[in-house]
mmCIF file of C-alpha atoms in Angstrom:
data_model
loop_
_atom_site.group_PDB
_atom_site.id
_atom_site.type_symbol
_atom_site.label_atom_id
_atom_site.label_comp_id
_atom_site.label_asym_id
_atom_site.label_seq_id
_atom_site.Cartn_x
_atom_site.Cartn_y
_atom_site.Cartn_z
ATOM 1 C CA UNK A 1 -59.951 -60.796 -1.316
ATOM 2 C CA UNK A 2 -63.423 -60.830 -2.728
ATOM 3 C CA UNK A 3 -65.982 -58.749 -0.905
ATOM 4 C CA UNK A 4 -69.288 -57.851 -2.456
ATOM 5 C CA UNK A 5 -69.911 -54.799 -0.285
ATOM 6 C CA UNK A 6 -68.540 -51.549 -1.602
ATOM 7 C CA UNK A 7 -66.958 -50.447 1.663
ATOM 8 C CA UNK A 8 -64.207 -52.430 3.307
ATOM 9 C CA UNK A 9 -62.782 -51.023 6.542
ATOM 10 C CA UNK A 10 -59.364 -49.564 5.949
ATOM 11 C CA UNK A 11 -59.371 -50.011 2.169
ATOM 12 C CA UNK A 12 -61.417 -46.998 1.063
ATOM 13 C CA UNK A 13 -59.613 -45.226 -1.790
ATOM 14 C CA UNK A 14 -56.741 -47.722 -1.600
ATOM 15 C CA UNK A 15 -53.540 -46.653 -3.349
ATOM 16 C CA UNK A 16 -51.609 -49.467 -5.009
ATOM 17 C CA UNK A 17 -47.813 -49.299 -5.002
ATOM 18 C CA UNK A 18 -46.242 -49.638 -8.422
ATOM 19 C CA UNK A 19 -42.690 -48.675 -7.427
ATOM 20 C CA UNK A 20 -40.754 -48.114 -4.200
ATOM 21 C CA UNK A 21 -37.553 -46.080 -4.264
ATOM 22 C CA UNK A 22 -35.389 -46.308 -1.141
ATOM 23 C CA UNK A 23 -33.809 -42.947 -0.329
ATOM 24 C CA UNK A 24 -32.222 -43.273 3.121
ATOM 25 C CA UNK A 25 -31.721 -45.783 5.891
ATOM 26 C CA UNK A 26 -30.696 -44.184 9.197
ATOM 27 C CA UNK A 27 -30.413 -45.097 12.843
ATOM 28 C CA UNK A 28 -33.885 -43.763 13.729
ATOM 29 C CA UNK A 29 -35.824 -43.421 10.479
ATOM 30 C CA UNK A 30 -35.700 -44.519 6.877
ATOM 31 C CA UNK A 31 -37.192 -42.760 3.875
ATOM 32 C CA UNK A 32 -38.715 -44.103 0.677
ATOM 33 C CA UNK A 33 -40.730 -42.640 -2.179
ATOM 34 C CA UNK A 34 -43.566 -44.806 -3.449
ATOM 35 C CA UNK A 35 -45.241 -44.331 -6.795
ATOM 36 C CA UNK A 36 -48.888 -45.304 -6.468
ATOM 37 C CA UNK A 37 -51.978 -45.780 -8.579
ATOM 38 C CA UNK A 38 -54.873 -43.616 -7.339
ATOM 39 C CA UNK A 39 -58.565 -44.617 -7.359
ATOM 40 C CA UNK A 40 -59.104 -42.719 -10.645
ATOM 41 C CA UNK A 41 -56.266 -44.626 -12.330
ATOM 42 C CA UNK A 42 -53.774 -41.756 -12.315
ATOM 43 C CA UNK A 43 -50.443 -41.985 -10.499
ATOM 44 C CA UNK A 44 -48.871 -39.981 -7.686
ATOM 45 C CA UNK A 45 -45.791 -40.172 -5.471
ATOM 46 C CA UNK A 46 -45.880 -40.578 -1.692
ATOM 47 C CA UNK A 47 -42.911 -39.643 0.503
ATOM 48 C CA UNK A 48 -42.876 -42.095 3.385
ATOM 49 C CA UNK A 49 -40.807 -42.022 6.576
ATOM 50 C CA UNK A 50 -40.506 -45.405 8.305
ATOM 51 C CA UNK A 51 -40.093 -45.400 12.072
ATOM 52 C CA UNK A 52 -39.888 -48.322 14.540
ATOM 53 C CA UNK A 53 -42.721 -46.978 16.714
ATOM 54 C CA UNK A 54 -42.506 -45.513 20.178
ATOM 55 C CA UNK A 55 -44.019 -45.455 23.630
ATOM 56 C CA UNK A 56 -44.899 -42.551 25.908
ATOM 57 C CA UNK A 57 -45.876 -42.615 29.563
ATOM 58 C CA UNK A 58 -48.170 -40.333 31.544
ATOM 59 C CA UNK A 59 -46.676 -41.109 34.962
ATOM 60 C CA UNK A 60 -48.519 -39.647 37.935
ATOM 61 C CA UNK A 61 -47.138 -39.301 41.454
ATOM 62 C CA UNK A 62 -48.658 -37.188 44.253
ATOM 63 C CA UNK A 63 -51.117 -35.757 41.713
ATOM 64 C CA UNK A 64 -48.291 -34.484 39.486
ATOM 65 C CA UNK A 65 -47.217 -35.719 36.074
ATOM 66 C CA UNK A 66 -43.562 -36.610 35.663
ATOM 67 C CA UNK A 67 -42.052 -34.750 32.708
ATOM 68 C CA UNK A 68 -38.607 -34.421 31.202
ATOM 69 C CA UNK A 69 -37.050 -31.413 29.539
ATOM 70 C CA UNK A 70 -34.673 -32.172 26.692
ATOM 71 C CA UNK A 71 -33.233 -30.443 23.655
ATOM 72 C CA UNK A 72 -35.005 -31.297 20.428
ATOM 73 C CA UNK A 73 -32.663 -30.659 17.527
ATOM 74 C CA UNK A 74 -35.403 -30.666 14.856
ATOM 75 C CA UNK A 75 -37.090 -27.779 16.717
ATOM 76 C CA UNK A 76 -33.893 -25.969 17.715
ATOM 77 C CA UNK A 77 -35.071 -25.692 21.309
ATOM 78 C CA UNK A 78 -35.666 -27.700 24.439
ATOM 79 C CA UNK A 79 -39.153 -28.857 25.319
ATOM 80 C CA UNK A 80 -40.967 -30.426 28.255
ATOM 81 C CA UNK A 81 -42.521 -33.778 27.370
ATOM 82 C CA UNK A 82 -43.758 -36.910 29.030
ATOM 83 C CA UNK A 83 -41.141 -39.707 29.097
ATOM 84 C CA UNK A 84 -40.989 -41.498 25.752
ATOM 85 C CA UNK A 85 -38.741 -43.505 23.522
ATOM 86 C CA UNK A 86 -38.477 -45.777 20.546
ATOM 87 C CA UNK A 87 -39.352 -49.445 20.600
ATOM 88 C CA UNK A 88 -36.327 -51.710 20.457
ATOM 89 C CA UNK A 89 -36.463 -54.450 17.798
ATOM 90 C CA UNK A 90 -39.041 -57.042 18.821
ATOM 91 C CA UNK A 91 -39.892 -55.216 22.044
ATOM 92 C CA UNK A 92 -43.498 -55.120 23.219
ATOM 93 C CA UNK A 93 -44.922 -51.640 23.929
ATOM 94 C CA UNK A 94 -45.651 -52.451 27.589
ATOM 95 C CA UNK A 95 -42.033 -53.529 28.151
ATOM 96 C CA UNK A 96 -40.712 -50.466 26.335
ATOM 97 C CA UNK A 97 -42.908 -48.180 28.442
ATOM 98 C CA UNK A 98 -41.581 -49.755 31.645
ATOM 99 C CA UNK A 99 -38.010 -49.464 30.375
ATOM 100 C CA UNK A 100 -38.238 -45.877 29.121
ATOM 101 C CA UNK A 101 -39.964 -44.644 32.262
ATOM 102 C CA UNK A 102 -37.218 -46.015 34.480
ATOM 103 C CA UNK A 103 -34.375 -44.981 32.147
ATOM 104 C CA UNK A 104 -35.563 -41.394 31.789
ATOM 105 C CA UNK A 105 -37.032 -40.689 35.233
ATOM 106 C CA UNK A 106 -35.782 -43.387 37.603
ATOM 107 C CA UNK A 107 -39.317 -44.516 38.423
ATOM 108 C CA UNK A 108 -40.816 -47.982 38.210
ATOM 109 C CA UNK A 109 -44.615 -48.166 37.881
ATOM 110 C CA UNK A 110 -46.527 -50.785 39.820
ATOM 111 C CA UNK A 111 -49.558 -49.957 37.657
ATOM 112 C CA UNK A 112 -49.124 -49.449 33.910
ATOM 113 C CA UNK A 113 -52.208 -49.381 31.691
ATOM 114 C CA UNK A 114 -52.471 -48.729 27.933
ATOM 115 C CA UNK A 115 -54.465 -45.540 27.268
ATOM 116 C CA UNK A 116 -54.425 -45.186 23.491
ATOM 117 C CA UNK A 117 -52.164 -45.502 20.463
ATOM 118 C CA UNK A 118 -51.879 -42.944 17.697
ATOM 119 C CA UNK A 119 -50.040 -42.250 14.476
ATOM 120 C CA UNK A 120 -48.234 -38.949 14.741
ATOM 121 C CA UNK A 121 -48.113 -37.931 11.052
ATOM 122 C CA UNK A 122 -50.147 -40.306 8.907
ATOM 123 C CA UNK A 123 -49.593 -38.167 5.807
ATOM 124 C CA UNK A 124 -45.869 -38.892 5.581
ATOM 125 C CA UNK A 125 -44.799 -41.273 8.381
ATOM 126 C CA UNK A 126 -45.780 -44.624 9.883
ATOM 127 C CA UNK A 127 -44.663 -43.681 13.408
ATOM 128 C CA UNK A 128 -47.091 -44.917 16.050
ATOM 129 C CA UNK A 129 -46.919 -43.935 19.712
ATOM 130 C CA UNK A 130 -48.402 -46.208 22.351
ATOM 131 C CA UNK A 131 -49.469 -44.053 25.297
ATOM 132 C CA UNK A 132 -49.590 -45.569 28.787
ATOM 133 C CA UNK A 133 -50.688 -44.339 32.199
ATOM 134 C CA UNK A 134 -48.296 -45.204 35.035
ATOM 135 C CA UNK A 135 -49.288 -44.930 38.689
ATOM 136 C CA UNK A 136 -48.018 -46.228 42.035
ATOM 137 C CA UNK A 137 -44.466 -45.188 41.198
ATOM 138 C CA UNK A 138 -41.514 -46.496 43.181
ATOM 139 C CA UNK A 139 -37.878 -45.485 42.934
ATOM 140 C CA UNK A 140 -35.719 -47.388 40.459
ATOM 141 C CA UNK A 141 -32.549 -46.107 38.781
ATOM 142 C CA UNK A 142 -32.245 -43.500 36.031
ATOM 143 C CA UNK A 143 -30.077 -44.513 33.072
ATOM 144 C CA UNK A 144 -30.339 -42.330 29.978
ATOM 145 C CA UNK A 145 -28.907 -43.168 26.565
ATOM 146 C CA UNK A 146 -25.388 -41.913 25.892
ATOM 147 C CA UNK A 147 -26.608 -39.165 23.526
ATOM 148 C CA UNK A 148 -29.573 -38.182 25.725
ATOM 149 C CA UNK A 149 -29.489 -35.306 28.237
ATOM 150 C CA UNK A 150 -32.582 -34.450 30.194
ATOM 151 C CA UNK A 151 -33.958 -32.940 33.362
ATOM 152 C CA UNK A 152 -36.816 -34.547 35.281
ATOM 153 C CA UNK A 153 -39.640 -32.403 36.715
ATOM 154 C CA UNK A 154 -43.189 -32.837 38.008
ATOM 155 C CA UNK A 155 -46.162 -30.654 37.003
ATOM 156 C CA UNK A 156 -49.647 -30.342 38.438
ATOM 157 C CA UNK A 157 -52.456 -30.231 35.870
ATOM 158 C CA UNK A 158 -52.579 -26.434 36.196
ATOM 159 C CA UNK A 159 -48.809 -26.210 35.725
ATOM 160 C CA UNK A 160 -49.097 -28.419 32.649
ATOM 161 C CA UNK A 161 -51.690 -26.106 31.076
ATOM 162 C CA UNK A 162 -49.527 -23.100 31.953
ATOM 163 C CA UNK A 163 -46.595 -24.821 30.212
ATOM 164 C CA UNK A 164 -48.760 -25.483 27.143
ATOM 165 C CA UNK A 165 -49.789 -21.822 26.978
ATOM 166 C CA UNK A 166 -46.134 -20.776 27.356
ATOM 167 C CA UNK A 167 -44.946 -23.126 24.595
ATOM 168 C CA UNK A 168 -42.782 -25.187 26.972
ATOM 169 C CA UNK A 169 -45.057 -28.158 26.318
ATOM 170 C CA UNK A 170 -45.886 -28.331 22.624
ATOM 171 C CA UNK A 171 -45.882 -31.894 21.367
ATOM 172 C CA UNK A 172 -48.839 -34.052 20.420
ATOM 173 C CA UNK A 173 -48.247 -36.909 22.853
ATOM 174 C CA UNK A 174 -47.834 -34.660 25.892
ATOM 175 C CA UNK A 175 -50.806 -32.437 25.056
ATOM 176 C CA UNK A 176 -52.944 -35.548 24.470
ATOM 177 C CA UNK A 177 -51.798 -36.904 27.839
ATOM 178 C CA UNK A 178 -52.652 -33.641 29.612
ATOM 179 C CA UNK A 179 -56.132 -33.630 28.035
ATOM 180 C CA UNK A 180 -56.648 -37.280 29.041
ATOM 181 C CA UNK A 181 -55.574 -36.485 32.596
ATOM 182 C CA UNK A 182 -58.076 -33.615 32.781
ATOM 183 C CA UNK A 183 -60.830 -35.960 31.542
ATOM 184 C CA UNK A 184 -59.825 -38.472 34.220
ATOM 185 C CA UNK A 185 -60.077 -35.782 36.881
ATOM 186 C CA UNK A 186 -63.457 -34.597 35.590
ATOM 187 C CA UNK A 187 -65.098 -37.977 35.068
ATOM 188 C CA UNK A 188 -63.156 -40.396 37.266
ATOM 189 C CA UNK A 189 -62.283 -42.464 34.195
ATOM 190 C CA UNK A 190 -59.500 -42.463 31.626
ATOM 191 C CA UNK A 191 -60.814 -41.846 28.085
ATOM 192 C CA UNK A 192 -60.574 -45.382 26.706
ATOM 193 C CA UNK B 1 -28.134 -12.600 24.434
ATOM 194 C CA UNK B 2 -26.514 -12.333 27.805
ATOM 195 C CA UNK B 3 -28.362 -13.972 30.654
ATOM 196 C CA UNK B 4 -26.705 -14.567 33.975
ATOM 197 C CA UNK B 5 -29.144 -17.226 35.143
ATOM 198 C CA UNK B 6 -28.198 -20.806 34.418
ATOM 199 C CA UNK B 7 -31.511 -21.740 32.853
ATOM 200 C CA UNK B 8 -32.655 -20.120 29.646
ATOM 201 C CA UNK B 9 -36.015 -21.218 28.285
ATOM 202 C CA UNK B 10 -35.598 -23.459 25.276
ATOM 203 C CA UNK B 11 -31.788 -23.729 25.462
ATOM 204 C CA UNK B 12 -31.341 -26.433 28.105
ATOM 205 C CA UNK B 13 -28.870 -29.025 26.840
ATOM 206 C CA UNK B 14 -28.510 -27.178 23.537
ATOM 207 C CA UNK B 15 -26.945 -29.184 20.700
ATOM 208 C CA UNK B 16 -24.728 -27.184 18.354
ATOM 209 C CA UNK B 17 -24.704 -28.094 14.669
ATOM 210 C CA UNK B 18 -21.262 -28.745 13.241
ATOM 211 C CA UNK B 19 -22.364 -30.191 9.900
ATOM 212 C CA UNK B 20 -25.610 -30.502 7.933
ATOM 213 C CA UNK B 21 -25.899 -33.105 5.192
ATOM 214 C CA UNK B 22 -28.864 -32.731 2.862
ATOM 215 C CA UNK B 23 -30.327 -36.105 1.910
ATOM 216 C CA UNK B 24 -33.594 -35.460 0.090
ATOM 217 C CA UNK B 25 -35.813 -32.608 -1.029
ATOM 218 C CA UNK B 26 -39.335 -33.717 -1.906
ATOM 219 C CA UNK B 27 -42.736 -32.197 -2.570
ATOM 220 C CA UNK B 28 -43.919 -32.617 1.045
ATOM 221 C CA UNK B 29 -40.836 -33.184 3.188
ATOM 222 C CA UNK B 30 -37.090 -32.842 3.058
ATOM 223 C CA UNK B 31 -34.523 -34.815 5.032
ATOM 224 C CA UNK B 32 -31.147 -33.840 6.447
ATOM 225 C CA UNK B 33 -28.685 -35.391 8.863
ATOM 226 C CA UNK B 34 -27.052 -32.975 11.292
ATOM 227 C CA UNK B 35 -23.899 -33.737 13.209
ATOM 228 C CA UNK B 36 -24.083 -31.996 16.577
ATOM 229 C CA UNK B 37 -21.981 -31.337 19.632
ATOM 230 C CA UNK B 38 -23.673 -32.600 22.804
ATOM 231 C CA UNK B 39 -23.530 -30.913 26.224
ATOM 232 C CA UNK B 40 -20.684 -33.252 27.309
ATOM 233 C CA UNK B 41 -18.590 -32.318 24.245
ATOM 234 C CA UNK B 42 -19.144 -35.566 22.368
ATOM 235 C CA UNK B 43 -20.813 -35.663 18.961
ATOM 236 C CA UNK B 44 -23.950 -37.365 17.646
ATOM 237 C CA UNK B 45 -26.022 -37.370 14.479
ATOM 238 C CA UNK B 46 -29.647 -36.235 14.265
ATOM 239 C CA UNK B 47 -31.935 -37.309 11.418
ATOM 240 C CA UNK B 48 -34.276 -34.406 10.747
ATOM 241 C CA UNK B 49 -37.376 -34.278 8.567
ATOM 242 C CA UNK B 50 -38.384 -30.764 7.524
ATOM 243 C CA UNK B 51 -42.067 -30.122 6.912
ATOM 244 C CA UNK B 52 -43.900 -26.882 6.001
ATOM 245 C CA UNK B 53 -46.338 -27.187 8.921
ATOM 246 C CA UNK B 54 -50.026 -27.974 8.801
ATOM 247 C CA UNK B 55 -53.446 -27.053 10.101
ATOM 248 C CA UNK B 56 -56.274 -29.237 11.398
ATOM 249 C CA UNK B 57 -59.850 -28.281 12.139
ATOM 250 C CA UNK B 58 -62.285 -29.634 14.705
ATOM 251 C CA UNK B 59 -65.454 -28.525 12.912
ATOM 252 C CA UNK B 60 -68.693 -28.996 14.819
ATOM 253 C CA UNK B 61 -72.195 -28.922 13.340
ATOM 254 C CA UNK B 62 -75.377 -30.126 15.065
ATOM 255 C CA UNK B 63 -73.214 -31.504 17.896
ATOM 256 C CA UNK B 64 -71.244 -33.708 15.508
ATOM 257 C CA UNK B 65 -67.632 -33.380 14.402
ATOM 258 C CA UNK B 66 -66.991 -33.331 10.679
ATOM 259 C CA UNK B 67 -64.439 -35.979 9.714
ATOM 260 C CA UNK B 68 -62.961 -37.286 6.495
ATOM 261 C CA UNK B 69 -61.929 -40.801 5.631
ATOM 262 C CA UNK B 70 -58.945 -41.099 3.321
ATOM 263 C CA UNK B 71 -56.304 -43.627 2.402
ATOM 264 C CA UNK B 72 -52.988 -43.076 4.159
ATOM 265 C CA UNK B 73 -50.226 -44.712 2.149
ATOM 266 C CA UNK B 74 -47.668 -44.677 4.992
ATOM 267 C CA UNK B 75 -50.105 -46.758 7.084
ATOM 268 C CA UNK B 76 -51.377 -48.943 4.243
ATOM 269 C CA UNK B 77 -54.983 -48.276 5.242
ATOM 270 C CA UNK B 78 -57.654 -45.606 5.270
ATOM 271 C CA UNK B 79 -58.331 -43.659 8.431
ATOM 272 C CA UNK B 80 -60.928 -41.223 9.730
ATOM 273 C CA UNK B 81 -59.414 -37.855 10.664
ATOM 274 C CA UNK B 82 -60.431 -34.275 11.172
ATOM 275 C CA UNK B 83 -59.898 -32.103 8.077
ATOM 276 C CA UNK B 84 -56.255 -31.055 7.785
ATOM 277 C CA UNK B 85 -53.634 -30.004 5.320
ATOM 278 C CA UNK B 86 -50.259 -28.448 4.785
ATOM 279 C CA UNK B 87 -49.603 -24.739 4.932
ATOM 280 C CA UNK B 88 -48.951 -23.204 1.538
ATOM 281 C CA UNK B 89 -45.807 -21.052 1.289
ATOM 282 C CA UNK B 90 -46.327 -17.852 3.279
ATOM 283 C CA UNK B 91 -49.863 -18.829 4.268
ATOM 284 C CA UNK B 92 -51.098 -17.970 7.768
ATOM 285 C CA UNK B 93 -52.521 -20.883 9.785
ATOM 286 C CA UNK B 94 -55.959 -19.247 10.131
ATOM 287 C CA UNK B 95 -56.226 -18.821 6.344
ATOM 288 C CA UNK B 96 -55.030 -22.386 5.758
ATOM 289 C CA UNK B 97 -57.604 -23.738 8.222
ATOM 290 C CA UNK B 98 -60.390 -21.870 6.438
ATOM 291 C CA UNK B 99 -59.153 -23.106 3.050
ATOM 292 C CA UNK B 100 -58.644 -26.749 4.050
ATOM 293 C CA UNK B 101 -61.992 -26.989 5.800
ATOM 294 C CA UNK B 102 -63.851 -25.788 2.729
ATOM 295 C CA UNK B 103 -61.732 -27.789 0.259
ATOM 296 C CA UNK B 104 -62.102 -31.075 2.132
ATOM 297 C CA UNK B 105 -65.633 -30.800 3.519
ATOM 298 C CA UNK B 106 -67.414 -28.015 1.640
ATOM 299 C CA UNK B 107 -68.043 -26.059 4.840
ATOM 300 C CA UNK B 108 -67.170 -22.467 5.659
ATOM 301 C CA UNK B 109 -66.868 -21.611 9.363
ATOM 302 C CA UNK B 110 -68.287 -18.316 10.617
ATOM 303 C CA UNK B 111 -66.362 -18.933 13.884
ATOM 304 C CA UNK B 112 -62.795 -20.241 13.768
ATOM 305 C CA UNK B 113 -60.688 -20.115 16.925
ATOM 306 C CA UNK B 114 -57.147 -21.410 17.514
ATOM 307 C CA UNK B 115 -57.167 -24.192 20.113
ATOM 308 C CA UNK B 116 -53.527 -25.271 20.353
ATOM 309 C CA UNK B 117 -50.465 -26.002 18.235
ATOM 310 C CA UNK B 118 -48.269 -29.049 18.605
ATOM 311 C CA UNK B 119 -45.219 -30.704 17.126
ATOM 312 C CA UNK B 120 -46.118 -34.190 15.968
ATOM 313 C CA UNK B 121 -42.701 -35.902 16.241
ATOM 314 C CA UNK B 122 -40.153 -33.614 17.912
ATOM 315 C CA UNK B 123 -37.534 -36.365 17.959
ATOM 316 C CA UNK B 124 -37.114 -36.463 14.182
ATOM 317 C CA UNK B 125 -39.357 -33.850 12.523
ATOM 318 C CA UNK B 126 -40.178 -30.154 12.761
ATOM 319 C CA UNK B 127 -43.804 -30.610 11.648
ATOM 320 C CA UNK B 128 -46.180 -28.431 13.641
ATOM 321 C CA UNK B 129 -49.966 -28.702 13.464
ATOM 322 C CA UNK B 130 -52.109 -25.715 14.321
ATOM 323 C CA UNK B 131 -55.446 -26.998 15.617
ATOM 324 C CA UNK B 132 -58.565 -24.853 15.247
ATOM 325 C CA UNK B 133 -62.178 -25.153 16.374
ATOM 326 C CA UNK B 134 -64.741 -24.248 13.701
ATOM 327 C CA UNK B 135 -68.377 -23.618 14.526
ATOM 328 C CA UNK B 136 -71.373 -21.988 12.840
ATOM 329 C CA UNK B 137 -70.715 -23.853 9.603
ATOM 330 C CA UNK B 138 -72.343 -22.799 6.345
ATOM 331 C CA UNK B 139 -72.263 -24.543 2.993
ATOM 332 C CA UNK B 140 -69.393 -23.638 0.636
ATOM 333 C CA UNK B 141 -67.970 -25.818 -2.119
ATOM 334 C CA UNK B 142 -65.788 -28.913 -1.754
ATOM 335 C CA UNK B 143 -62.653 -28.930 -3.923
ATOM 336 C CA UNK B 144 -60.072 -31.584 -3.069
ATOM 337 C CA UNK B 145 -56.530 -31.706 -4.444
ATOM 338 C CA UNK B 146 -56.047 -33.742 -7.611
ATOM 339 C CA UNK B 147 -54.304 -36.589 -5.742
ATOM 340 C CA UNK B 148 -56.714 -36.532 -2.789
ATOM 341 C CA UNK B 149 -59.740 -38.824 -2.452
ATOM 342 C CA UNK B 150 -61.876 -38.652 0.640
ATOM 343 C CA UNK B 151 -65.305 -39.214 2.096
ATOM 344 C CA UNK B 152 -66.911 -36.727 4.492
ATOM 345 C CA UNK B 153 -68.786 -37.956 7.585
ATOM 346 C CA UNK B 154 -70.025 -36.574 10.911
ATOM 347 C CA UNK B 155 -69.523 -38.273 14.289
ATOM 348 C CA UNK B 156 -71.054 -37.609 17.685
ATOM 349 C CA UNK B 157 -68.618 -37.658 20.617
ATOM 350 C CA UNK B 158 -69.698 -41.217 21.422
ATOM 351 C CA UNK B 159 -69.217 -42.268 17.815
ATOM 352 C CA UNK B 160 -65.757 -40.678 17.845
ATOM 353 C CA UNK B 161 -64.728 -42.707 20.915
ATOM 354 C CA UNK B 162 -66.151 -45.846 19.311
ATOM 355 C CA UNK B 163 -64.058 -45.109 16.213
ATOM 356 C CA UNK B 164 -60.950 -44.640 18.386
ATOM 357 C CA UNK B 165 -61.546 -47.982 20.096
ATOM 358 C CA UNK B 166 -62.066 -49.647 16.698
ATOM 359 C CA UNK B 167 -58.877 -48.153 15.237
ATOM 360 C CA UNK B 168 -60.754 -46.147 12.585
ATOM 361 C CA UNK B 169 -59.564 -42.952 14.288
ATOM 362 C CA UNK B 170 -55.928 -43.329 15.271
ATOM 363 C CA UNK B 171 -53.973 -40.148 14.655
ATOM 364 C CA UNK B 172 -52.660 -37.675 17.197
ATOM 365 C CA UNK B 173 -54.463 -34.573 15.914
ATOM 366 C CA UNK B 174 -57.888 -36.242 15.777
ATOM 367 C CA UNK B 175 -57.553 -37.932 19.169
ATOM 368 C CA UNK B 176 -56.395 -34.624 20.696
ATOM 369 C CA UNK B 177 -59.400 -32.912 19.130
ATOM 370 C CA UNK B 178 -61.798 -35.536 20.495
ATOM 371 C CA UNK B 179 -60.316 -35.166 23.996
ATOM 372 C CA UNK B 180 -60.588 -31.354 23.742
ATOM 373 C CA UNK B 181 -64.206 -31.660 22.648
ATOM 374 C CA UNK B 182 -65.006 -33.881 25.634
ATOM 375 C CA UNK B 183 -63.373 -31.322 27.957
ATOM 376 C CA UNK B 184 -65.483 -28.589 26.341
ATOM 377 C CA UNK B 185 -68.638 -30.628 26.942
ATOM 378 C CA UNK B 186 -67.665 -31.341 30.569
ATOM 379 C CA UNK B 187 -66.501 -27.863 31.556
ATOM 380 C CA UNK B 188 -68.147 -25.513 29.078
ATOM 381 C CA UNK B 189 -64.717 -24.282 27.989
ATOM 382 C CA UNK B 190 -62.146 -25.314 25.404
ATOM 383 C CA UNK B 191 -58.830 -26.323 27.007
ATOM 384 C CA UNK B 192 -56.770 -23.230 26.190
#
């Protein structure tokens, strides 16, 4: 690439990989340590978790959001979150969102729109979550993974904020979804 | 603990650790694989990234949010984010927020209030980010880490949404902060 302008979108302060050391390859994540050259010519190491990406769904029915409570081993406690799950290999986010919503809650959405996508931890992981809004829900059939146990509930916006204050809801995707839902209620539009 | 009610907050579908295998211990994260007993008595493995926790700051000056652009090696591109950084050992979130804001942007906040805290990836990591709102900013002195290169900018709310749509802002903490800021503008109150 040969650009004359100093600033190129996405390349500011680029770090060039000089070595990649594979540490772990698991069923959900893998881990590598890259040695990089910094803009000043010095070197540093970067610990990088690779993740297949995920989807999450803000599903609304009768003015309540559908949430699931499940045990999160990394936190040592159960938490209330919007339905979510990893992308299968080659799966498009829209298809994964449809699949995860039905698997975890039993609902099929007749309207599913992409709201936003975000990296969860850009300092050490490449995980991206594609967040969708699902409306016009009809009954399908719940079918969780074999190592997945969860309870389905529905919260009003007020109940969601109460759950945030109580620490029952405490993850980035669900809090973002609650904020987006409040913006929708206040403005009539999803924040796109 | 001895509760007679079936539901105990945070313990629903608890998974009991029967073995922990340490995989990696780095300068930012460590990785372990836990073998757990599931509620139905079967076993599963959980890949768990341990992280010291972090702070992020929505700093507002002249109705603009202060943001930093930096290269994110896990993503292979630079991104615009609110100022953030890891907690030092034993450091309180409020102190870390004050420190990171000044180090990364040169600003000292005369008002710093906790907005919310969230886990970024509860499925595989224990990272928590404590998000603060900083106002009444005065000039201090910028002092980035030796392996940290960044550029400080200021975005209006409209510019922030434009950056989200363009993919220049694409991380959970910054998008959450932008949504919270819009709610503050619409209602006069931070979503607490």
